[in-house]
Amino acid sequence: MTTGHGVNGGAGNEPGSGRGSGLSRRQLLGASAALGGAAWLLRGTVGPDSAEAATPVPPGLPAGTELFQRVFQNWSGEIRTDQLWTCAPRTPEEVPALADWAHANGWRLRATGYRHTWAPLTVANGTPDGARVLLLDTSRHLTALTADSPTTVRAQTGASMEALLAHLADRGLGLTACPAPGDLTVGGVLAIGGHGTAAPAAGEQRPDGHGYGSVSNQVVRLTAVVLDPATGRYTLRTFDRAEADSAAFLVHLGRAFLTEVVLRAGADRPLRCVSRLDIPATELFARPGSGSGSGGGLLGGLLGGGGPRTLADFVERDGRVEAIWFAYTEYPWLKTWTVTPTKPLASKAVDQPYNYPFSDSVPEPVAQLAGQIVSGAWGSAPLFGQLQYLIAKVALTGDLTDVLLSGGLLRDLLTGDLITHLLAGGLCSDLWGPSRTLLQYVRPTTLRVTANGYAVLAKRSDLQWVVSEFAAYYRQLLGEYQARGEFPVNGAVEIRVTGLEDPAYAGVPGARPPLLSALRPRADRPEWDTAVWLDVLAFPGTPGLERFARDLEQWLLRTFDGTRAGVRVEWSKGWAYTADAAWSDPDLLGRVIPDSLRAGGGPGWDEAVAVLDRYDPYRVFGNPFLDGLLK
């Protein structure tokens, strides 16, 4: 039950021959490093005067710095460091002083918040306590949210996305799309071009303030810490979106430090979110022209889903879709969001986010089976996928048919008490409410998985072709591994669709799209107006996972080679795979990824790197991984 969003190889488990004894839910969610269960807690916080401090206090820090040591651990538990010195700036003005100190003393500064990330953009796995790196926790104090104008919000970058959307909702405003977790900092989302799932439905007119790209593209003004060449000291500088250099800061991968942004929003539009699990993958992801995708059935008719039923059909009708395809199952969990001003009779009204408790609070059988898998029972992956599917179907629709037909261990896991528990909160297949209540639906208590991530840019009419090619190869590859007795995937495939970055959405004349965004349009391919986001999820340490991810990545690059569609990586996820690790293939890091943002001509990769270097020539805001990537 996971919809991971938002990253460095590390802790894992060697495959074993037995099923293992399993883990309790408390153990799974509270202590398992493999699942990252406590990654959202402060681990081992130690004050500078404590005898437990691992290293001496950094000398000469600016007076009043709130300093402590703690372990950095990311969302999936794959990145874990020694206790690193960390501080919590109380005001934006403290950050330039810290940058001056870092430059003078040979240290580097890394912004951190809720650590919901996969890629080693903050720090790498295993960073030792002796490394000269100081983490700056923005989530303690840099959290202010204020109205900047009737249609904009001034947000400090440590504010959470949940708080941002709540602030907007209180003012009658909202975003078209955003990442599903609420426990992300605004700064973290902007750094990697965080997005949701939204493309314009057929005939949809975009209201002012709304957009179909990333959250970064909604920025109208930003304040960054930069070097002042006149004084040789770091300072706060505000960039208007019309300034050319601002385009390098909108998605910066942690190579800059933003203290504050002004974001544009539009009048909130209530949404209806419908979930269904009655369309087989062979139909939802059918090849164009194959003849699949007709007839909605009884459930489809009740939920407004009669007629063609391919993913492209739902994008055309609703504009906002997500498919979650549990491994080794045939019926994906399809969610569609429709702009719906008034509550439909059949819908359940909601006034708060996180409305899928079966996904956020992991049921005991799922926790036990997950614990067995990460303890070495990797061959249980098909059973795990089927269990996730059945629990979702019961909780969403109340349909017990498949449960009654199941047998063996699967039937033993689906106890009467579990079914009663799943049905107790009411069905959640048809929800309606303010946009924020339906856009944020992932809590930090869900299962922790790792994920690869890619955006395939194509024209809207090729959307179904992209999805069908991917689904066919994924199924083929999974089958080839299974035939060899290997089960490298035990999570789900997630497929979402967005528009690209149109700078007009910001409402600032002269604005340019974010240079390093995966959604930046290509000047030579104006017909490419859509991005299909593809993620494959699995528990960290699963044997063969990196090799499987490399096979898939290489296929994506061969298939979507820039002729009919093109591939870019999703910065927060896994990419550049070797057979053993992510973020490691030298050809992808040094050539393929930069070229994906150079292709098409015009400003892009090289300009962004040059601008970021000009404003931080000492690379105070950087780390060794970014040094190699952003050459």
XYZ file of C-alpha atoms in Angstrom:
631
model
C 0.000 0.000 0.000
C 2.379 2.632 -1.077
C 2.500 5.641 -3.297
C 6.045 6.846 -2.730
C 6.932 10.258 -4.185
C 9.827 12.849 -4.324
C 16.869 8.840 -2.729
C 21.497 6.557 -2.350
C 22.107 2.903 -2.242
C 23.043 1.517 1.126
C 21.476 -0.697 3.735
C 19.984 -3.851 2.298
C 19.398 -7.504 2.965
C 21.110 -10.526 1.494
C 18.691 -13.042 0.016
C 17.932 -15.966 2.262
C 16.582 -19.418 1.633
C 13.827 -19.307 4.236
C 10.736 -17.184 4.682
C 12.110 -15.552 7.802
C 10.276 -15.029 11.070
C 8.625 -11.782 9.944
C 8.447 -8.427 11.685
C 5.645 -6.953 13.745
C 3.922 -3.821 12.559
C 5.531 -1.878 15.392
C 8.966 -3.107 14.362
C 8.285 -2.509 10.686
C 7.103 1.043 11.040
C 9.237 2.036 13.992
C 12.664 0.536 13.583
C 13.320 -1.171 10.263
C 16.144 0.567 8.453
C 15.334 -1.308 5.276
C 11.874 0.247 5.165
C 12.945 3.603 6.562
C 10.220 3.390 9.194
C 11.549 6.082 11.514
C 13.119 8.306 8.908
C 10.782 11.123 9.823
C 11.989 11.230 13.429
C 15.023 13.124 14.657
C 17.605 10.421 15.207
C 20.233 10.790 17.914
C 19.989 14.558 18.381
C 22.994 15.627 20.446
C 23.790 19.113 21.726
C 27.213 20.714 21.192
C 28.086 20.479 24.899
C 27.141 16.819 25.235
C 29.758 14.212 26.009
C 28.114 12.139 23.254
C 29.072 14.620 20.538
C 30.942 12.667 17.888
C 33.343 15.428 16.844
C 34.450 18.816 18.158
C 32.163 21.771 17.580
C 32.929 23.550 14.298
C 35.091 26.519 15.283
C 34.109 30.135 14.880
C 30.437 29.752 14.001
C 28.418 32.975 14.000
C 27.195 33.892 17.461
C 23.775 32.527 18.352
C 23.850 29.584 15.923
C 21.413 26.899 17.139
C 23.700 23.872 16.804
C 23.277 20.134 17.370
C 24.334 16.792 15.907
C 22.041 14.185 14.402
C 21.995 11.346 11.923
C 20.621 12.165 8.495
C 18.356 9.393 7.237
C 16.219 9.719 4.153
C 12.708 8.554 3.295
C 13.558 5.005 2.268
C 16.368 4.462 4.772
C 18.947 4.029 2.002
C 20.889 7.153 2.959
C 22.151 7.125 6.505
C 25.074 9.111 7.820
C 27.093 9.464 10.968
C 25.981 12.188 13.325
C 26.446 15.390 11.360
C 26.575 18.892 12.719
C 23.257 20.589 12.063
C 21.915 24.029 12.780
C 18.484 25.643 12.531
C 18.623 29.234 11.228
C 16.024 31.407 12.919
C 15.964 34.066 10.202
C 16.961 34.229 6.538
C 19.698 36.696 7.460
C 21.546 34.004 9.424
C 22.181 31.974 6.259
C 24.545 34.403 4.445
C 26.601 34.675 7.641
C 26.842 30.896 7.761
C 27.866 30.855 4.089
C 30.671 33.346 4.807
C 31.809 31.153 7.695
C 31.685 28.013 5.532
C 33.736 29.640 2.774
C 36.340 30.906 5.210
C 36.680 27.546 6.984
C 36.403 25.068 4.115
C 32.954 23.741 5.033
C 29.862 23.175 2.895
C 26.223 23.882 3.704
C 23.311 21.590 2.878
C 19.655 22.517 3.293
C 17.505 19.834 4.914
C 13.890 19.505 5.946
C 11.753 16.364 6.165
C 14.265 14.236 4.196
C 11.581 12.796 1.911
C 13.925 12.123 -0.956
C 15.820 9.311 -2.600
C 18.686 10.840 -4.622
C 21.930 11.861 -2.852
C 21.349 15.554 -3.505
C 21.694 16.552 0.164
C 24.363 14.133 1.393
C 25.551 10.694 0.303
C 25.044 7.481 2.195
C 27.759 6.867 4.756
C 28.900 10.474 5.061
C 31.228 10.400 8.094
C 30.934 12.684 11.085
C 34.314 14.153 10.207
C 33.083 15.514 6.886
C 33.102 19.272 6.752
C 29.406 19.545 6.028
C 26.889 21.527 8.061
C 23.204 20.739 7.591
C 20.789 23.663 7.800
C 17.371 22.515 9.012
C 14.870 24.957 7.538
C 11.796 23.199 8.940
C 12.234 24.503 12.496
C 12.043 28.259 12.008
C 11.957 29.284 8.328
C 8.295 28.391 7.991
C 6.399 31.680 7.612
C 3.494 31.907 5.166
C 1.896 35.262 4.397
C -0.279 36.760 1.689
C 1.818 38.709 -0.800
C -1.149 39.753 -2.956
C -4.702 38.480 -3.460
C -3.371 35.709 -5.726
C 0.135 35.053 -4.372
C 1.696 33.673 -1.194
C 5.076 34.527 0.286
C 6.520 31.286 1.651
C 9.721 30.676 3.539
C 11.308 27.530 2.176
C 11.075 25.488 5.378
C 7.276 25.636 5.360
C 5.606 22.306 4.661
C 3.536 21.727 1.558
C 0.638 20.747 3.799
C 0.822 24.117 5.556
C 1.154 25.913 2.208
C -1.974 24.327 0.752
C -3.904 24.939 3.970
C -2.883 28.610 3.887
C -4.032 28.907 0.281
C -7.315 27.131 1.032
C -8.071 29.564 3.862
C -7.843 32.318 1.244
C -9.965 30.489 -1.323
C -6.941 29.584 -3.435
C -5.366 26.365 -4.638
C -2.915 24.712 -7.026
C -3.828 22.503 -9.949
C -1.402 19.799 -8.844
C 1.361 19.138 -6.321
C 3.249 16.170 -4.827
C 1.041 13.779 -2.849
C 2.909 13.878 0.519
C 2.276 16.881 2.745
C 5.448 16.472 4.799
C 7.741 18.082 2.229
C 9.309 21.492 2.542
C 8.502 24.090 -0.082
C 12.229 24.476 -0.699
C 12.723 20.762 -1.216
C 9.867 20.564 -3.716
C 11.223 23.501 -5.706
C 14.781 22.162 -5.717
C 13.800 19.064 -7.699
C 10.822 20.347 -9.699
C 8.171 18.592 -7.621
C 4.930 17.892 -9.459
C 1.621 16.104 -9.234
C -0.551 14.761 -12.013
C -2.494 17.163 -14.203
C -2.982 17.881 -17.866
C -5.825 19.907 -19.339
C -8.931 17.834 -19.979
C -10.630 18.163 -23.349
C -12.171 21.628 -23.530
C -10.778 22.694 -20.130
C -10.050 26.392 -19.829
C -7.130 27.185 -17.535
C -8.105 29.748 -14.881
C -5.616 32.485 -13.998
C -3.058 31.359 -11.451
C -3.224 27.683 -12.341
C -0.726 25.602 -14.306
C -0.106 22.050 -15.435
C 3.649 21.788 -14.831
C 5.757 21.692 -11.673
C 5.330 23.777 -8.534
C 8.588 25.554 -9.497
C 6.857 27.068 -12.517
C 4.400 28.860 -10.192
C 7.188 31.011 -8.689
C 6.973 34.736 -9.443
C 9.834 35.888 -7.205
C 12.557 34.205 -5.158
C 15.236 35.141 -2.646
C 18.539 33.249 -2.738
C 21.827 33.377 -0.841
C 24.474 34.494 -3.343
C 27.982 35.901 -3.347
C 28.195 39.670 -3.775
C 31.266 40.175 -6.007
C 31.634 43.760 -4.820
C 32.157 42.781 -1.182
C 33.261 39.161 -1.489
C 30.582 38.195 1.035
C 27.380 36.219 0.754
C 24.109 38.109 0.867
C 20.388 37.734 0.253
C 19.292 38.708 -3.229
C 15.755 38.750 -4.600
C 15.183 37.754 -8.229
C 12.030 38.615 -10.106
C 10.847 35.859 -12.421
C 11.410 38.218 -15.378
C 15.169 38.238 -14.638
C 16.900 35.727 -16.880
C 19.087 34.338 -14.084
C 16.059 33.349 -12.009
C 15.439 30.412 -14.364
C 18.513 28.622 -12.967
C 17.269 28.835 -9.375
C 13.731 27.515 -9.939
C 15.007 23.901 -10.043
C 18.545 23.841 -8.615
C 19.068 20.293 -7.238
C 20.423 21.653 -3.956
C 23.111 23.684 -5.703
C 21.621 26.897 -4.267
C 19.906 27.996 -1.078
C 16.541 29.740 -1.365
C 15.166 31.342 1.782
C 11.851 32.595 0.446
C 9.662 32.442 -2.655
C 6.481 34.078 -3.848
C 4.142 31.602 -5.527
C 1.145 32.274 -7.722
C -2.113 30.411 -7.140
C -5.634 30.547 -8.529
C -9.168 30.368 -7.227
C -9.626 26.961 -5.660
C -11.539 24.411 -7.712
C -13.204 21.553 -5.807
C -12.312 18.117 -7.132
C -13.998 14.762 -7.369
C -11.595 11.835 -7.024
C -12.837 8.466 -8.245
C -10.913 5.229 -7.649
C -11.545 2.028 -9.555
C -9.932 -1.383 -9.905
C -12.129 -2.954 -12.577
C -10.042 -2.230 -15.693
C -7.344 -4.769 -16.566
C -3.883 -3.522 -17.418
C -4.261 -5.039 -20.883
C -7.086 -2.569 -21.486
C -5.918 0.476 -19.534
C -2.461 0.304 -21.122
C -3.599 -1.131 -24.477
C -1.721 -0.296 -27.654
C -3.433 2.419 -29.716
C -5.750 0.916 -32.288
C -5.725 -2.510 -30.659
C -9.486 -2.528 -30.186
C -9.253 -2.639 -26.384
C -10.912 -0.065 -24.224
C -14.653 -0.217 -24.752
C -17.461 -0.732 -22.354
C -17.453 0.455 -18.771
C -19.447 -2.275 -17.041
C -21.766 -1.671 -14.087
C -19.144 -0.094 -11.822
C -17.810 2.001 -14.679
C -21.290 3.245 -15.474
C -21.998 4.164 -11.864
C -18.735 6.108 -11.636
C -19.096 7.824 -14.978
C -16.596 5.553 -16.699
C -18.572 4.079 -19.592
C -17.065 4.034 -23.050
C -13.347 3.696 -23.904
C -11.133 2.873 -20.939
C -7.516 3.469 -21.887
C -5.357 5.770 -19.802
C -5.364 8.323 -22.612
C -9.172 8.237 -22.633
C -9.267 9.157 -18.949
C -6.717 11.949 -19.428
C -8.858 13.302 -22.241
C -11.982 13.207 -20.091
C -10.630 14.243 -16.688
C -7.114 15.581 -17.249
C -5.861 14.217 -13.920
C -5.001 10.536 -13.560
C -2.772 8.198 -11.607
C -2.391 4.470 -12.144
C -0.892 2.320 -9.375
C -0.149 -1.145 -10.721
C 0.793 -3.565 -7.953
C 3.473 -6.030 -9.029
C 2.268 -9.363 -10.438
C -1.394 -8.264 -10.573
C -3.728 -7.561 -13.483
C -5.977 -4.727 -12.295
C -4.321 -1.363 -11.513
C -5.715 1.097 -8.999
C -6.794 3.973 -11.232
C -7.536 7.376 -9.720
C -9.046 10.261 -11.653
C -9.590 13.792 -10.414
C -12.276 15.909 -12.083
C -12.964 19.606 -11.529
C -16.435 19.457 -9.961
C -17.877 22.675 -8.455
C -20.726 20.988 -6.546
C -20.811 17.670 -4.718
C -22.205 14.791 -6.777
C -24.919 12.812 -5.024
C -22.827 9.629 -4.950
C -19.654 11.253 -3.631
C -18.437 11.352 -0.049
C -17.521 14.878 1.058
C -14.133 15.280 2.757
C -12.661 18.332 4.452
C -9.153 17.100 5.306
C -6.373 15.392 3.290
C -5.122 11.785 3.624
C -8.298 9.879 2.905
C -6.856 6.410 2.246
C -6.236 5.018 5.751
C -5.590 1.493 4.449
C -2.569 2.894 2.599
C -1.233 5.248 5.256
C -1.723 2.962 8.272
C -0.311 -0.295 7.052
C -2.604 -3.262 7.860
C -1.026 -5.984 9.983
C -0.924 -8.682 7.256
C 0.827 -6.296 4.869
C 3.330 -5.358 7.558
C 4.017 -8.998 8.397
C 4.476 -10.053 4.787
C 6.645 -7.015 4.053
C 8.766 -7.922 7.044
C 9.219 -11.441 5.713
C 10.185 -10.112 2.284
C 12.880 -7.788 3.601
C 14.106 -10.627 5.828
C 14.822 -12.715 2.752
C 11.546 -14.179 1.445
C 11.919 -12.319 -1.847
C 9.842 -14.900 -3.706
C 6.769 -13.709 -1.793
C 6.606 -10.633 -4.033
C 3.690 -11.960 -6.166
C 1.700 -12.769 -3.027
C 2.524 -9.321 -1.635
C 1.250 -7.614 -4.788
C -1.968 -9.618 -4.736
C -2.506 -8.827 -1.054
C -2.062 -5.110 -1.663
C -4.499 -5.228 -4.564
C -7.183 -7.080 -2.582
C -6.918 -4.789 0.437
C -7.197 -1.747 -1.808
C -10.227 -3.203 -3.574
C -12.043 -3.995 -0.327
C -11.258 -0.648 1.285
C -12.111 1.389 -1.796
C -15.139 -0.408 -3.207
C -16.354 -2.906 -0.591
C -16.232 -5.641 -3.238
C -15.422 -8.972 -1.536
C -15.710 -11.169 -4.627
C -11.988 -11.642 -5.146
C -11.451 -12.174 -1.421
C -13.996 -14.988 -1.356
C -12.353 -16.576 -4.403
C -8.834 -16.364 -3.005
C -7.258 -19.375 -1.397
C -4.217 -20.669 0.438
C -2.047 -18.261 2.375
C -3.701 -15.250 0.760
C -7.074 -16.259 2.163
C -5.517 -16.841 5.594
C -4.145 -13.290 5.588
C -7.512 -11.735 4.700
C -9.199 -12.389 8.019
C -12.705 -11.354 8.945
C -11.327 -8.862 11.475
C -9.215 -7.243 8.763
C -12.171 -6.989 6.391
C -14.308 -5.468 9.134
C -11.539 -2.978 9.907
C -11.150 -1.998 6.251
C -14.883 -1.384 5.876
C -15.322 0.412 9.214
C -14.312 3.840 7.944
C -16.631 3.772 4.952
C -15.737 3.427 1.310
C -13.405 5.956 -0.283
C -13.743 5.217 -3.984
C -15.659 8.431 -4.715
C -14.532 11.523 -2.817
C -15.301 15.212 -3.256
C -13.934 18.309 -1.566
C -11.573 21.297 -1.744
C -8.577 20.546 -3.933
C -6.054 20.204 -1.110
C -8.063 17.428 0.553
C -7.679 15.266 -2.546
C -4.248 16.317 -3.814
C -2.413 15.292 -0.642
C -2.932 11.630 0.161
C 0.385 10.121 1.324
C 1.321 10.150 5.014
C 4.826 9.378 6.302
C 3.500 6.175 7.897
C 3.104 4.382 4.558
C 5.550 1.643 3.562
C 8.987 2.994 2.697
C 10.204 1.967 -0.719
C 12.821 3.094 -3.162
C 11.846 4.201 -6.662
C 13.306 5.004 -10.019
C 11.781 7.908 -11.921
C 11.571 9.249 -15.473
C 9.553 11.731 -17.495
C 8.814 10.797 -21.106
C 8.071 13.910 -23.162
C 5.759 13.369 -26.117
C 2.829 14.884 -27.937
C -0.572 14.366 -26.353
C -1.759 12.086 -29.158
C 1.164 9.724 -28.415
C 0.394 9.400 -24.702
C -1.199 5.967 -25.026
C 1.638 4.766 -27.238
C 4.173 5.726 -24.545
C 2.181 4.003 -21.808
C 1.534 0.856 -23.847
C 5.179 0.465 -24.899
C 6.317 0.849 -21.296
C 3.688 -1.514 -19.866
C 4.457 -4.222 -22.433
C 8.201 -4.092 -21.783
C 7.795 -3.903 -18.004
C 5.569 -6.989 -18.057
C 8.030 -8.793 -20.361
C 11.048 -7.890 -18.228
C 9.331 -8.868 -14.989
C 8.426 -12.210 -16.568
C 11.989 -12.844 -17.706
C 13.308 -12.286 -14.196
C 10.547 -14.409 -12.668
C 11.372 -17.269 -15.067
C 14.888 -17.244 -13.570
C 13.484 -17.336 -10.045
C 14.199 -13.635 -9.439
C 11.733 -11.125 -8.005
C 13.388 -7.677 -8.184
C 10.126 -5.697 -7.871
C 7.802 -5.980 -4.881
C 6.143 -2.569 -4.976
C 4.032 -0.944 -7.643
C 4.378 0.883 -10.914
C 3.099 4.458 -10.729
C 2.083 6.327 -13.864
C 1.102 9.993 -13.872
C 0.675 12.590 -16.628
C 1.386 16.325 -16.598
C 1.696 19.225 -18.951
C 5.020 20.982 -19.531
C 6.372 24.229 -18.082
C 4.638 27.169 -19.735
C 6.158 30.299 -18.145
C 2.945 32.192 -18.915
C 1.395 30.323 -15.973
C 3.446 32.509 -13.615
C 1.781 35.635 -14.967
C 5.098 37.518 -15.205
C 5.969 39.029 -18.589
C 9.394 37.837 -19.706
C 9.405 34.757 -17.463
C 11.351 31.729 -18.661
C 10.785 28.067 -17.782
C 12.983 26.459 -15.097
C 16.187 25.506 -16.903
C 16.800 22.223 -15.071
C 13.188 21.090 -14.922
C 12.382 17.723 -16.489
C 9.270 19.500 -17.813
C 11.038 22.296 -19.691
C 9.743 22.290 -23.298
C 12.086 21.605 -26.188
C 12.242 24.415 -28.724
C 12.719 21.955 -31.582
C 9.761 19.815 -30.504
C 6.858 22.219 -29.912
C 4.417 19.364 -30.464
C 5.743 17.624 -27.331
C 3.294 19.079 -24.829
C 2.859 16.207 -22.371
C 4.990 14.274 -19.895
C 4.309 10.701 -18.797
C 5.918 10.009 -15.410
C 7.027 6.419 -14.835
C 8.154 5.035 -11.459
C 8.843 1.456 -10.321
C 8.866 0.884 -6.557
C 10.510 -1.804 -4.433
C 11.949 -2.362 -0.985
C 15.589 -1.271 -0.702
C 17.986 -4.188 -0.804
C 15.808 -6.381 -3.012
C 18.195 -8.667 -4.934
C 18.409 -7.783 -8.614
C 16.588 -4.461 -8.198
C 19.408 -2.293 -9.555
C 20.020 -4.686 -12.445
C 16.293 -4.656 -13.288
C 16.226 -0.849 -13.052
C 19.244 -0.630 -15.367
C 17.601 -2.918 -17.924
C 14.489 -0.751 -17.818
C 16.437 2.514 -17.966
C 18.452 1.420 -20.970
C 15.262 0.331 -22.736
C 13.652 3.724 -22.028
C 16.642 5.495 -23.561
C 16.584 3.270 -26.644
C 12.833 3.481 -27.169
C 12.242 7.162 -26.417
C 15.426 8.337 -28.101
C 14.264 11.781 -29.190
C 12.696 10.651 -32.435
C 9.078 10.268 -31.343
C 9.524 10.994 -27.627
C 12.348 11.842 -25.235
C 13.378 10.861 -21.706
C 14.526 12.948 -18.760
C 15.182 11.755 -15.223
C 13.051 12.622 -12.224
C 15.580 14.328 -9.980
C 14.288 13.110 -6.613
C 14.166 9.426 -7.628
C 16.609 6.746 -8.849
C 18.481 6.985 -12.178
C 21.906 6.395 -13.774
C 21.890 2.728 -12.777
C 24.699 0.239 -13.010
C 23.954 -3.401 -12.277
C 24.771 -2.697 -8.623
C 23.779 0.868 -7.758
C 21.806 3.941 -8.691
C 23.361 7.342 -9.498
C 26.533 5.578 -10.618
C 26.639 5.100 -14.391
C 29.362 7.488 -15.629
C 27.953 7.785 -19.150
C 24.506 8.813 -17.938
C 25.923 11.196 -15.346
C 28.476 12.781 -17.662
C 26.704 12.733 -21.018
C 23.160 11.374 -21.301
C 21.491 13.358 -18.527
C 23.144 16.705 -19.378
C 22.391 16.145 -23.069
C 18.714 15.503 -22.298
C 18.532 19.097 -21.063
C 20.721 20.452 -23.863
C 18.750 18.827 -26.682
C 16.625 21.167 -28.735
C 18.903 24.171 -28.517
C 18.350 27.348 -26.532
C 19.097 27.863 -22.836
C 19.379 24.790 -20.685
C 21.915 22.706 -18.809
C 25.066 24.719 -19.492
C 23.485 28.074 -18.731
C 22.032 26.771 -15.472
C 25.402 25.391 -14.323
C 27.140 28.647 -15.270
C 24.601 30.824 -13.440
C 24.712 28.732 -10.272
C 28.527 28.780 -10.346
C 28.570 32.548 -10.858
C 26.436 33.193 -7.789
C 28.230 30.584 -5.663
C 31.703 30.237 -7.207
C 33.089 28.494 -4.125
C 30.335 25.861 -4.271
C 29.520 26.386 -0.612
C 26.069 25.033 -1.501
C 27.104 21.722 -2.998
C 28.415 18.247 -2.322
C 30.776 15.825 -4.083
C 27.969 14.164 -6.031
C 26.713 17.496 -7.397
C 30.295 18.534 -8.163
C 30.527 15.595 -10.539
C 27.051 15.953 -12.023
C 26.999 19.719 -12.540
C 30.336 20.124 -14.264
